[in-house]
Coordinates of C-alpha atoms and ligand atoms in Angstrom, one line a residue:
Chain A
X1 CA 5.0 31.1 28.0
X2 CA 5.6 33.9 25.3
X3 CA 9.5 33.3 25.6
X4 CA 9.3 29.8 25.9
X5 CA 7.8 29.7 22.5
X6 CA 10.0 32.4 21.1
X7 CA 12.4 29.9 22.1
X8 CA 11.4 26.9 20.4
X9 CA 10.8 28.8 16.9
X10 CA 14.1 30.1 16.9
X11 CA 15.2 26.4 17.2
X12 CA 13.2 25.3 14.3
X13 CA 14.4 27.9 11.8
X14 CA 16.9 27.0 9.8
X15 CA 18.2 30.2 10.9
X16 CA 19.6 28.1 14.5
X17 CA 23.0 28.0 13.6
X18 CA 23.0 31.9 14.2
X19 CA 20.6 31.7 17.0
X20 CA 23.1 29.4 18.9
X21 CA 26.2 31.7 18.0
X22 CA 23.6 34.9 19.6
X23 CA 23.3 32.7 22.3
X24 CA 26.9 31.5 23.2
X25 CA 27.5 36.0 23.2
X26 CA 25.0 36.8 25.8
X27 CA 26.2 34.2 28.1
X28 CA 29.9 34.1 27.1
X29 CA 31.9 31.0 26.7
X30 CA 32.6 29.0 30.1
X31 CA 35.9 27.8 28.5
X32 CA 38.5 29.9 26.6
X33 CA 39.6 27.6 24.2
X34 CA 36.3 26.0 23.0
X35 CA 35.1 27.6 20.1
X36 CA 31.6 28.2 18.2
X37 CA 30.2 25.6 15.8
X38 CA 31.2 26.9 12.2
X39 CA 28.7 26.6 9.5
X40 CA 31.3 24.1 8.0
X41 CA 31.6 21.9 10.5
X42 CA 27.5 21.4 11.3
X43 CA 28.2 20.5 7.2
X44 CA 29.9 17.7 7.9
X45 CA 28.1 16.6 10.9
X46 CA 25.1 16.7 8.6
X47 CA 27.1 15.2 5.7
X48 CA 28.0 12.0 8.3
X49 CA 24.8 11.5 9.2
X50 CA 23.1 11.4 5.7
X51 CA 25.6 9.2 4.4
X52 CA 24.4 6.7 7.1
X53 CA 20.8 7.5 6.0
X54 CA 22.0 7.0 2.3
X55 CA 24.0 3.3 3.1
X56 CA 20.8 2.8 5.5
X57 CA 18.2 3.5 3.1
X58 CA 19.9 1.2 0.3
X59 CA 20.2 -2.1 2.9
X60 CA 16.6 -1.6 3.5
X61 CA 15.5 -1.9 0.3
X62 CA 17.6 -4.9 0.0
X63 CA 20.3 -3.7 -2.5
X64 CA 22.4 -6.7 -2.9
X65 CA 25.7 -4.4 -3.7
X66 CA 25.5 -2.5 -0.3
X67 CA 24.9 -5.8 1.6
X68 CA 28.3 -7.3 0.2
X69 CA 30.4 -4.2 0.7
X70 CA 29.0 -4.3 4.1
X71 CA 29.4 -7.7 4.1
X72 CA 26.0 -9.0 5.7
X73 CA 22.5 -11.2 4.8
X74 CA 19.9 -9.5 5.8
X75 CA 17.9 -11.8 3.9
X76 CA 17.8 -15.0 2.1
X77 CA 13.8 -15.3 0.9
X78 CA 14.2 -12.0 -1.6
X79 CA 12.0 -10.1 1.4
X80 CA 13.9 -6.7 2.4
X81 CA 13.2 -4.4 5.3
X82 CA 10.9 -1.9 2.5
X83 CA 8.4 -4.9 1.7
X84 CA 7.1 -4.3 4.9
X85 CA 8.1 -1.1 6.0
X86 CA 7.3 1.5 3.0
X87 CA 9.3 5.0 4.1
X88 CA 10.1 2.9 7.0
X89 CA 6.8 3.1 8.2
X90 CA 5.3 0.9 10.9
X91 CA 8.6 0.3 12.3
X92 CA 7.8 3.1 15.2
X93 CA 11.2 4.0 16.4
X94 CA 10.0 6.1 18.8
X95 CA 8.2 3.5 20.8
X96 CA 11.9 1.7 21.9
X97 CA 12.7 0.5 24.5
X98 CA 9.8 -1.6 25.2
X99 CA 8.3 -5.1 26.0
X100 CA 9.0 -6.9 22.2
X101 CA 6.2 -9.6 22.3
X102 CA 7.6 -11.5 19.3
X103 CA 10.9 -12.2 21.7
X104 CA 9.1 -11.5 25.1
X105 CA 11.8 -9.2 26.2
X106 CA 12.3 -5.7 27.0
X107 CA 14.0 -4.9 23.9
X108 CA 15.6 -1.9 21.9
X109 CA 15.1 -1.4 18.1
X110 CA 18.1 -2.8 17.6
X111 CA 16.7 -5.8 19.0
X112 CA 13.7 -5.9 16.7
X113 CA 15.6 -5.0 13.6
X114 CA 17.8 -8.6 14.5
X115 CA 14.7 -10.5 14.9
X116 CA 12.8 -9.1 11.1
X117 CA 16.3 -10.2 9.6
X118 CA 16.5 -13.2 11.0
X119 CA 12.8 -14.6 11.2
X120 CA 10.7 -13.1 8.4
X121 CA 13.5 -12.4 5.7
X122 CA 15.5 -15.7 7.1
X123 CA 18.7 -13.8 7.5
X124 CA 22.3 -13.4 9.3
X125 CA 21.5 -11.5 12.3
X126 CA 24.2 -8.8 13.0
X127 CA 26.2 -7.2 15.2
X128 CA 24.4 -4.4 17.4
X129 CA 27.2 -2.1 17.2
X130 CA 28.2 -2.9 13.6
X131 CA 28.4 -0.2 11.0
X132 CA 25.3 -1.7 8.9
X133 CA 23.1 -1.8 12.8
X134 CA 24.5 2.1 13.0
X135 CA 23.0 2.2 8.7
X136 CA 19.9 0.6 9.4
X137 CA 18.8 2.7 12.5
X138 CA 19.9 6.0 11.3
X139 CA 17.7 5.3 8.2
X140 CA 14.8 4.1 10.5
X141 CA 15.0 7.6 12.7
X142 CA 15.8 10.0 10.2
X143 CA 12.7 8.3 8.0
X144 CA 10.3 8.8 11.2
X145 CA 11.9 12.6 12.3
X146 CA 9.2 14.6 14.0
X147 CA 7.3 11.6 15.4
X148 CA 7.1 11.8 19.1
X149 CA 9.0 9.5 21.7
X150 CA 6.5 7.8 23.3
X151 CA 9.0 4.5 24.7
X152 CA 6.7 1.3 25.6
X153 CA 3.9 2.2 23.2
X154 CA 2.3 -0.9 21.4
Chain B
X1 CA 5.3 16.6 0.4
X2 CA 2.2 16.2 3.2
X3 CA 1.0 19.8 2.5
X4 CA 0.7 18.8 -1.4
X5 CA -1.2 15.5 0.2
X6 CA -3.3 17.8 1.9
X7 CA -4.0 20.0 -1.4
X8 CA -4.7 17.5 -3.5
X9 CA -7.4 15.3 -1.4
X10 CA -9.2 18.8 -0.9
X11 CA -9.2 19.2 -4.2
X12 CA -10.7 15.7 -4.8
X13 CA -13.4 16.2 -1.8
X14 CA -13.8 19.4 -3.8
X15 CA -14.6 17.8 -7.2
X16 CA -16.2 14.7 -5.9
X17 CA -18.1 15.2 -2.4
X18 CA -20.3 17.9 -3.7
X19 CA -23.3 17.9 -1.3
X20 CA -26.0 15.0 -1.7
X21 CA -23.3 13.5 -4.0
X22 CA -22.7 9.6 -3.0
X23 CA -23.7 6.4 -4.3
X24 CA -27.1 5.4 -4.9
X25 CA -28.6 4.0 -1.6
X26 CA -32.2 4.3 -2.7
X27 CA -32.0 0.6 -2.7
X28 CA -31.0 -0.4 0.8
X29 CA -29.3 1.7 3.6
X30 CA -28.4 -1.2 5.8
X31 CA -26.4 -0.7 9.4
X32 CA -22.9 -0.2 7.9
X33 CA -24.1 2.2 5.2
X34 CA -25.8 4.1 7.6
X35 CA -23.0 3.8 9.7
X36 CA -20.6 4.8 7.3
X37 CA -22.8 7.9 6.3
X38 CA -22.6 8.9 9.8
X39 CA -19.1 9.4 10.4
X40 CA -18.8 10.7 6.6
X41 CA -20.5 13.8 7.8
X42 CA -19.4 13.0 11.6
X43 CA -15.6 13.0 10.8
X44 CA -14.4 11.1 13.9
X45 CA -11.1 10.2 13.2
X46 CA -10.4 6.2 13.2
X47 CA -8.9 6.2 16.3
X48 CA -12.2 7.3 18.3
X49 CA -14.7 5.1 16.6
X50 CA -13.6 1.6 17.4
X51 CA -15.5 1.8 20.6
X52 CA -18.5 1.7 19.0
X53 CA -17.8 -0.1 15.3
X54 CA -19.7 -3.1 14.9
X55 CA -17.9 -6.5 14.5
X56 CA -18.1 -7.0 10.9
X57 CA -16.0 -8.2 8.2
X58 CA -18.7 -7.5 5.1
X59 CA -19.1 -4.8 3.3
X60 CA -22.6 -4.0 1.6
X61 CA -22.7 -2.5 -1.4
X62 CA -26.0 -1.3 -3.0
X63 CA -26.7 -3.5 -6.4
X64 CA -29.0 -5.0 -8.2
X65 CA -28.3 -8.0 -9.6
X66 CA -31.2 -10.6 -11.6
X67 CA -30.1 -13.4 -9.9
X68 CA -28.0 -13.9 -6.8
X69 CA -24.3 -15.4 -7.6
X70 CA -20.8 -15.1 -5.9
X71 CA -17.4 -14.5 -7.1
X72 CA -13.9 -14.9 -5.9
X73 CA -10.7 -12.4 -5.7
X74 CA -7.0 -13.2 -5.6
X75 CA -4.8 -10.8 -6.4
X76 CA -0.6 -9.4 -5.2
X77 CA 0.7 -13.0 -5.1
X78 CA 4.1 -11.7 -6.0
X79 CA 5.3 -15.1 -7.1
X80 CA 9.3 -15.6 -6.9
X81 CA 10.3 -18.8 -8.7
X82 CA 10.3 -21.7 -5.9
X83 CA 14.0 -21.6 -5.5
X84 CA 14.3 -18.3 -3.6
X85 CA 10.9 -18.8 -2.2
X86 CA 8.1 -20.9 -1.4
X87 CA 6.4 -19.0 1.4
X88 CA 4.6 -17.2 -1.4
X89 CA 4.3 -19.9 -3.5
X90 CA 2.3 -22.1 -0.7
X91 CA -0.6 -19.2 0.0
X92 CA -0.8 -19.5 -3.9
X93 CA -1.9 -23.2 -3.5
X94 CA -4.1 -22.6 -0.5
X95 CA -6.2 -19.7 -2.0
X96 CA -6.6 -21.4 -5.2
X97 CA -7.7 -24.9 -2.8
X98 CA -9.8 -23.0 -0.8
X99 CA -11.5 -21.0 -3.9
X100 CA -11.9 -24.5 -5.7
X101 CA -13.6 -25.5 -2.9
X102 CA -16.3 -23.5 -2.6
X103 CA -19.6 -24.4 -2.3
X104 CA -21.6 -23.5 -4.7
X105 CA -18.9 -22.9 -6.5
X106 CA -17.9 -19.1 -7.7
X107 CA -18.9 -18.6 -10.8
X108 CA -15.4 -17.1 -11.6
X109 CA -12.1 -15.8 -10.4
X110 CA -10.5 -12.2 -10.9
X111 CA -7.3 -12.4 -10.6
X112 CA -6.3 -8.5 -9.4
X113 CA -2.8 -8.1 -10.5
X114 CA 1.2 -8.6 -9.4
X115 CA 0.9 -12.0 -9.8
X116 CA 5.0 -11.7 -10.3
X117 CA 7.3 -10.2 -8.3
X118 CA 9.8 -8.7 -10.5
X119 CA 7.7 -9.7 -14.0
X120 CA 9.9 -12.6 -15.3
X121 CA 8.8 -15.3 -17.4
X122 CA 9.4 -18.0 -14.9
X123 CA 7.6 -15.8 -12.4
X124 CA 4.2 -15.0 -14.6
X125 CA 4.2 -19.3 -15.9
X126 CA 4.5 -20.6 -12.4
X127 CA 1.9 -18.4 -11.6
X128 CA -0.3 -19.4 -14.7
X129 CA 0.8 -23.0 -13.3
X130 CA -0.5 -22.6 -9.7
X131 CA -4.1 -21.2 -10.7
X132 CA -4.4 -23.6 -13.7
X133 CA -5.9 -26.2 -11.3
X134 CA -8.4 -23.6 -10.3
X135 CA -11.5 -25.0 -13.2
X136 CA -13.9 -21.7 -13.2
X137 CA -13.4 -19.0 -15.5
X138 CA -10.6 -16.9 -14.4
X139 CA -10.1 -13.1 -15.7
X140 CA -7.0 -11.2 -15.3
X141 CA -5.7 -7.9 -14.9
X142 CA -1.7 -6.7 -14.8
X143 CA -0.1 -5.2 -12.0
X144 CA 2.9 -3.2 -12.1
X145 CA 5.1 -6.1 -11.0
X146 CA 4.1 -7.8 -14.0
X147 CA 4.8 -5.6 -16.7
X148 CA 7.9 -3.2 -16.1
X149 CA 10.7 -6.0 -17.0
X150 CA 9.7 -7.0 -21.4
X151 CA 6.7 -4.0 -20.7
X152 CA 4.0 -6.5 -20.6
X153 CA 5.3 -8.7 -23.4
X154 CA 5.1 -11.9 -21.6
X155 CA 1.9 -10.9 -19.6
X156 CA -0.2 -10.0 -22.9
X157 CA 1.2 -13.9 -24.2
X158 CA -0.5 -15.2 -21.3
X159 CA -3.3 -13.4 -20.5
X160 CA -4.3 -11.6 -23.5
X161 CA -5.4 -7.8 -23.7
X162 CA -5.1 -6.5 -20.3
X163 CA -8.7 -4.3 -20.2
X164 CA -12.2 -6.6 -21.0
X165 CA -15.6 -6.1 -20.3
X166 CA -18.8 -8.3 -19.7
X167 CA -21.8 -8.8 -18.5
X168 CA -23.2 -11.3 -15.9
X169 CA -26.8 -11.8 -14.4
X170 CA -27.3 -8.0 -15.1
X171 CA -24.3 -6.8 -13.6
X172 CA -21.6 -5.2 -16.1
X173 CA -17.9 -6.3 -15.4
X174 CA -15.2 -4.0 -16.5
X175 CA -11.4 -5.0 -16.3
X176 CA -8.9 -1.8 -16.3
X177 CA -5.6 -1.6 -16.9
X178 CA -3.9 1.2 -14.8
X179 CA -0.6 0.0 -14.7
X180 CA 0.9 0.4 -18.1
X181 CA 1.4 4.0 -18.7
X182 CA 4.0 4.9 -16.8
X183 CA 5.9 8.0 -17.5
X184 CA 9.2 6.7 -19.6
X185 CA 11.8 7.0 -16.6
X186 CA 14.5 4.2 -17.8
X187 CA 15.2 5.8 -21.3
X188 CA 17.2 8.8 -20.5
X189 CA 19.0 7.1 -18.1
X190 CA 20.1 4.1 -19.8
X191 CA 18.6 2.0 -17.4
X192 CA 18.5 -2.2 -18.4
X193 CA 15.3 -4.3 -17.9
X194 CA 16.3 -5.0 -14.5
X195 CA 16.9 -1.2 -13.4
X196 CA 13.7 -0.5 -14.4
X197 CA 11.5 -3.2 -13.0
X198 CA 13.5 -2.7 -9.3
X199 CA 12.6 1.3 -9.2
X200 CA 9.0 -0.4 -10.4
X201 CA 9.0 -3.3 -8.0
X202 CA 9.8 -0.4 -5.0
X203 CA 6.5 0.5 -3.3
X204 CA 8.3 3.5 -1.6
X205 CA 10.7 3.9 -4.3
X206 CA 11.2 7.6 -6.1
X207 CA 12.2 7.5 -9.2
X208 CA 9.5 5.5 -10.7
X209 CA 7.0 8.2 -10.2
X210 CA 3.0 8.8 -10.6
X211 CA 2.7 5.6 -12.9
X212 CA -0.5 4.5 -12.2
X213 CA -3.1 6.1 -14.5
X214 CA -6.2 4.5 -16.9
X215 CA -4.6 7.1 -19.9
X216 CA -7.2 9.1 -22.3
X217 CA -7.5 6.1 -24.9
X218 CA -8.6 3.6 -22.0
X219 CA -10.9 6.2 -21.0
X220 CA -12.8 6.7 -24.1
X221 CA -13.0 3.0 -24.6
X222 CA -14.7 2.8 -21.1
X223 CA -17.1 5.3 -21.8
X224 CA -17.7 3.9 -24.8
X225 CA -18.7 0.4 -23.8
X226 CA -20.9 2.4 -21.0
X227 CA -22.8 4.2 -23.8
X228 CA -25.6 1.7 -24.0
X229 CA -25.7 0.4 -20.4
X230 CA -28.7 1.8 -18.1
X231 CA -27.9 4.6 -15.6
X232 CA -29.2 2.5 -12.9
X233 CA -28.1 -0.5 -13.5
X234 CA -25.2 -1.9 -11.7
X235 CA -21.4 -2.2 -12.6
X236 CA -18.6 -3.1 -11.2
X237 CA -15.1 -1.9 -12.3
X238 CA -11.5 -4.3 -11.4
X239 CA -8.3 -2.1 -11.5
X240 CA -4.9 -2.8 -9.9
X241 CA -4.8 0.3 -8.1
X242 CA -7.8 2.4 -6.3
X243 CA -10.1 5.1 -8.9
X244 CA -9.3 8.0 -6.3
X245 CA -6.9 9.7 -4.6
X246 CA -5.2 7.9 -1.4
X247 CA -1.6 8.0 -1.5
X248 CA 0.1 9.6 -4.3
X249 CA 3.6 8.5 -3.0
X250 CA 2.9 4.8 -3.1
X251 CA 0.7 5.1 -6.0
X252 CA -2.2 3.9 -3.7
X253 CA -4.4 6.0 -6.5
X254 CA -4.5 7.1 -10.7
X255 CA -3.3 10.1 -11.4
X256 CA -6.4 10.7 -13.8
X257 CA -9.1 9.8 -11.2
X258 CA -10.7 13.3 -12.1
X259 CA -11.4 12.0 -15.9
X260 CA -12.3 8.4 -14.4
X261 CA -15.2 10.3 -12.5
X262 CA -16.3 12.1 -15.6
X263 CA -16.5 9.0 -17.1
X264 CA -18.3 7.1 -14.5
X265 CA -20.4 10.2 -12.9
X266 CA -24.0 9.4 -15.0
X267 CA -24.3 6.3 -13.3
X268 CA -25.2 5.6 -9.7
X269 CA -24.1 2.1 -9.1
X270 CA -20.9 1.9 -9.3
X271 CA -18.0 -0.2 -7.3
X272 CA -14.4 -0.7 -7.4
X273 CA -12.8 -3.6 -6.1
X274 CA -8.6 -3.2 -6.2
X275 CA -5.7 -5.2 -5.3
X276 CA -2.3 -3.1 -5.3
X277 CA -3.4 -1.8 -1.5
X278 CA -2.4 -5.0 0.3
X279 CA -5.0 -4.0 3.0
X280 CA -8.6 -3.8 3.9
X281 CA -9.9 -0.3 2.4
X282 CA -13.5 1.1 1.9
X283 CA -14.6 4.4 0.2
X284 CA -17.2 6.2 -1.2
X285 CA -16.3 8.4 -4.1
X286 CA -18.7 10.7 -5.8
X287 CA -21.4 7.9 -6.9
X288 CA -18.8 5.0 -6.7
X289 CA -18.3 2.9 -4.0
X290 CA -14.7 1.5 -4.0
X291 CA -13.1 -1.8 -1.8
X292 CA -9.6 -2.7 -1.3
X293 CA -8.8 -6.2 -1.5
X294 CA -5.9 -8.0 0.8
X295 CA -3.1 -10.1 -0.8
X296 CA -1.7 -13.3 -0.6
X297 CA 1.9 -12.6 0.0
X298 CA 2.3 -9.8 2.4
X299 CA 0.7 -7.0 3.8
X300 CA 1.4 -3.2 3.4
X301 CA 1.1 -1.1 6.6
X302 CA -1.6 1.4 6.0
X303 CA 0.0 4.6 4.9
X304 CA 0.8 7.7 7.4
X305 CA -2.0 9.9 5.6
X306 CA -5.0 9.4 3.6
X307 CA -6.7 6.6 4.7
X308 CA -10.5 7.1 3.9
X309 CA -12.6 7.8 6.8
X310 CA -14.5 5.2 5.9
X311 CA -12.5 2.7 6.2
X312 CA -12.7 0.0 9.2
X313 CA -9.0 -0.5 9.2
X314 CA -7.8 -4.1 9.9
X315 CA -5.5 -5.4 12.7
X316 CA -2.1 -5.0 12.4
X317 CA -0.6 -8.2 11.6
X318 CA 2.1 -10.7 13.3
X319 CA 5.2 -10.3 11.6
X320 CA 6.2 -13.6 12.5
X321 CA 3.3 -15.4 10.9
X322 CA 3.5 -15.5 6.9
X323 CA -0.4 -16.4 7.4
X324 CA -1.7 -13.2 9.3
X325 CA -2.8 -10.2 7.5
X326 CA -3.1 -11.2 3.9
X327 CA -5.8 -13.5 2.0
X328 CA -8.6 -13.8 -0.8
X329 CA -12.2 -12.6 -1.1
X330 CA -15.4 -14.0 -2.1
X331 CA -17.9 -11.4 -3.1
X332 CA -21.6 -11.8 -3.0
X333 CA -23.9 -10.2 -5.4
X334 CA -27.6 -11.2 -4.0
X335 CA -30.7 -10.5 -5.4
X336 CA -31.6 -8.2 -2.5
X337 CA -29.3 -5.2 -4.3
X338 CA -26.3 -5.4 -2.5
X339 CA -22.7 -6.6 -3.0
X340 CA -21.2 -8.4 0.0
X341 CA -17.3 -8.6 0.2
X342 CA -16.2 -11.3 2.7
X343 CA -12.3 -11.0 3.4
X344 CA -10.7 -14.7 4.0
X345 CA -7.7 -13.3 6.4
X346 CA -5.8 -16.8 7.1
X347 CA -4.3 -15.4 10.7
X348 CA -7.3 -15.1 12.5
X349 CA -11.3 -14.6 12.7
X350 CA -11.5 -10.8 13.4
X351 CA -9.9 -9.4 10.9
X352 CA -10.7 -5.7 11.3
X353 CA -9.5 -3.8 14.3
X354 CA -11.0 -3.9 17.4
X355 CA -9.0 -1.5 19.7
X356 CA -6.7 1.1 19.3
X357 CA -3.8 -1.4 20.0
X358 CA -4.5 -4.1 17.5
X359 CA -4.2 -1.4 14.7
X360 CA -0.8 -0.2 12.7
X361 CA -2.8 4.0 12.7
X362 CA -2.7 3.9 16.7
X363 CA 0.5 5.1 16.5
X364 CA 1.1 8.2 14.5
X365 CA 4.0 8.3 11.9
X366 CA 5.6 11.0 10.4
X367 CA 7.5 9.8 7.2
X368 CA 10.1 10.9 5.0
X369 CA 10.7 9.5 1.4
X370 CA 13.7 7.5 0.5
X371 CA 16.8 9.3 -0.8
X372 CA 19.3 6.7 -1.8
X373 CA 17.1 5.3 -5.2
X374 CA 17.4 9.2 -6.5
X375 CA 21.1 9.3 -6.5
X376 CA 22.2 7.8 -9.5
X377 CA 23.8 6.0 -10.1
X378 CA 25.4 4.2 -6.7
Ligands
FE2_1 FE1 1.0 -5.9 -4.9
FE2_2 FE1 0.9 -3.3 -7.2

């Protein structure tokens, strides 16, 4: 119990970088030529993923120059994702997968985030794997961090 | 940002709960007042008392009032002009129907605020155009949707000054404006009309900032007009956005609710009725009761902290039904000292929760604040 919550405090330091590198010495590396995370490079992992949020955050609140670089309608009635969804809130990523009543399908958010752009904002629904899908969902998750998964909940 | 939440409303329970502190109920405790004391001092959380909530969608408000009359609410219609969007513009036409149509007839509307969307002129005069066929007396206060584009120019044209008072069948009426003061955020950074209406028009947006506030001159005025009015005798007080302190981040409160309490702490019946909230809300604050009114166009979730104890939260609403989860109010003031707030919720019958899955708090959220409105420019 005691280490296991050692453990997880380590982890949620922002001191991890080092506690992973302390780690990867005790047990030594099961593959000669794979190397330790640099600081640098978890910089540009982070850097990639808030320049998602950033492009994410500005299609949700309906900025009209982000939707034509990206080249998409997300909506055509002046609604944008933010009007209902302040911070992102009641948009519950952590509840997908589950049973979408408004399409009476087992659904993912992705799923859901087609269906507000085309119904209530009367939009052009999207690709699922298309760069402004990968936008809108890392804004939704990284807006909702530290909730906790709970997949089917209504 | 949630630990300064948590400082702040500690602060205000501080300042304004002090023990025996609440509004006057030497008039009439009915069921919900008693009920609402109870878990006041009780502190279940909302989640654990829907089991047991009654089925009501009234609120009773201790007032005395000479003789028994009625009055009707419509507020957040965020009118676009018809081209983009009618959705909005047909609730417009059914509240002000349905409100004609009462019978006996209100003996006037309150009209709470963002009756525009992004404050232009076509916006505010279809709005003027809508309610125009409404025939009772019809008061208006701004909300920030209307103002932040010619900074209330076009508003004050229509409407006139923005804070009034009167009195009606022993009741006074006071209209506030707490959307004009604004810190000046657009100057520095050059920002056109537009700019600064969008960061306005941006529930969750950053850059705007604490703008809703009553001000120190708006103050004084209040407490001047109050001067002469009887301790005990009621009042009731319109603003855009609630007197207390809900939800800094979405301006779901003033900044300056400590100096509205100063003003307002002498007199025992007190009640707030606000639009701004898009949602059913109910509080008791110090001596003043307060009541959050729904809108026409759309409604806000409730937000991921803050929401008053008190409150009977309503459902969560359809997002694929432009008719569920907004509305208008009548309010009652009977002779019987108290003030009855029907909400009109178009979607459905029950329009406050009645189990954990019918309700936007059963799931808990943990939010972060937007980042991309703070880099400027992109
Ligand atoms: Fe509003
Ligand atoms: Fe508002």
């Amino acid at each position: 119990m005691t280490i296991r919550a050692t453990f997880l405090g380590t982890l949620c330091r922002p001191s991890f970088v080092v506690a992973i590198a302390a780690v990867a010495v005790f047990v030594g590396p099961t593959s000669a030529h794979k190397a330790p995370h640099t600081p640098e490079q978890l910089r540009q992992y982070e850097d990639v993923l808030m320049e998602e949020v950033r492009k994410g955050d500005l299609l949700f609140h309906g900025d009209a120059a982000t939707a034509k670089q990206m080249n998409v309608v997300l909506s055509t009635t002046g609604m944008a994702c933010a009007m209902c969804h302040p911070m992102a809130s009641d948009t519950h990523p952590q509840s997908y997968p589950k049973f979408q009543v408004e399409t009476s399908k087992f659904a993912t958010l992705r799923d859901m985030i087609n269906w507000c752009i085309e119904k209530p904002n009367q939009g052009e629904k999207i690709e699922i794997d298309s760069e402004a899908m990968k936008a809108l969902e890392a804004y939704i998750t990284w807006s909702n961090s530290g909730s906790v998964l709970v997949p089917g909940k209504h | 940002m949630s630990d300064e939440l948590d400082r702040i409303r500690r602060e205000m329970h501080a300042v304004l709960q002090q023990p025996g502190v609440r509004p006057d109920d030497s008039l009439q405790i009915t069921r919900r007042t008693f009920i609402h004391r109870s878990l006041l001092f009780g502190a279940a959380s909302v989640g654990q008392t829907f089991a047991w909530w009654p089925l009501l969608n009234t609120i009773d408000v201790a007032h005395a009032a000479e003789a028994p009359f009625k009055f009707a609410w419509i507020s957040d219609t965020h009118l676009y002009q018809k081209s983009l969007n009618t959705r909005f513009v047909d609730k417009v036409v059914r509240a002000v129907q349905e409100v004609q149509a009462m019978d006996p007839p209100a003996d006037f509307l309150i009209f709470g605020g963002d009756l525009a969307q992004l404050g232009k002129i076509e916006e505010l005069e279809l709005g003027v155009d809508l309610l125009k066929d409404l025939t009772i007396k019809k008061y208006y206060i701004p909300g920030e949707h209307d103002w932040y584009l010619d900074m209330g120019k076009k508003w004050g044209e229509l409407f006139g000054q923005p804070n009034w008072t009167f009195d009606h069948k022993g009741v006074r009426f006071i209209g506030l404006d707490t959307v004009s003061r604004g810190p000046d955020y657009w100057t520095v950074k050059k920002m056109t009309p537009e700019e600064r209406m969008g960061h306005m028009a941006t529930l969750d947006g950053t850059v705007a900032g604490a703008w809703a506030g009553v001000g120190r001159d708006q103050l004084d005025w209040m407490q001047k007009i109050l001067a002469d009015w009887d301790k005990s005798k009621p009042i009731v007080i319109f603003s855009h956005n609630p007197l207390y302190e809900y939800y800094p981040p979405w301006n779901f409160w003033v900044r300056d609710w400590r100096e509205v309490n100063d003003v307002l702490k002498p007199y025992t019946k007190v009640t707030n009725i606000h639009g701004h909230v898009h949602q059913v809300l109910y509080n008791e604050i110090g001596s003043m009761r307060s009541i959050g009114m729904l809108a026409t166009s759309w409604p806000w979730p409730y937000a991921p902290e803050g929401v008053p104890k008190l409150t009977k939260p309503m459902i969560r609403a359809d997002p694929g039904d432009t008719y569920d989860g907004v509305g208008w109010e009548t309010v009652t003031v009977p002779a019987d000292d108290k003030v009855d707030v029907e909400y009109i919720m178009w979607g459905r019958k029950e329009v406050l929760v009645q189990s954990d899955p019918d309700s936007s708090l059963s799931q808990p959220e943990k939010l972060r604040p937007r980042i991309a409105d703070n880099m400027w420019p992109y």
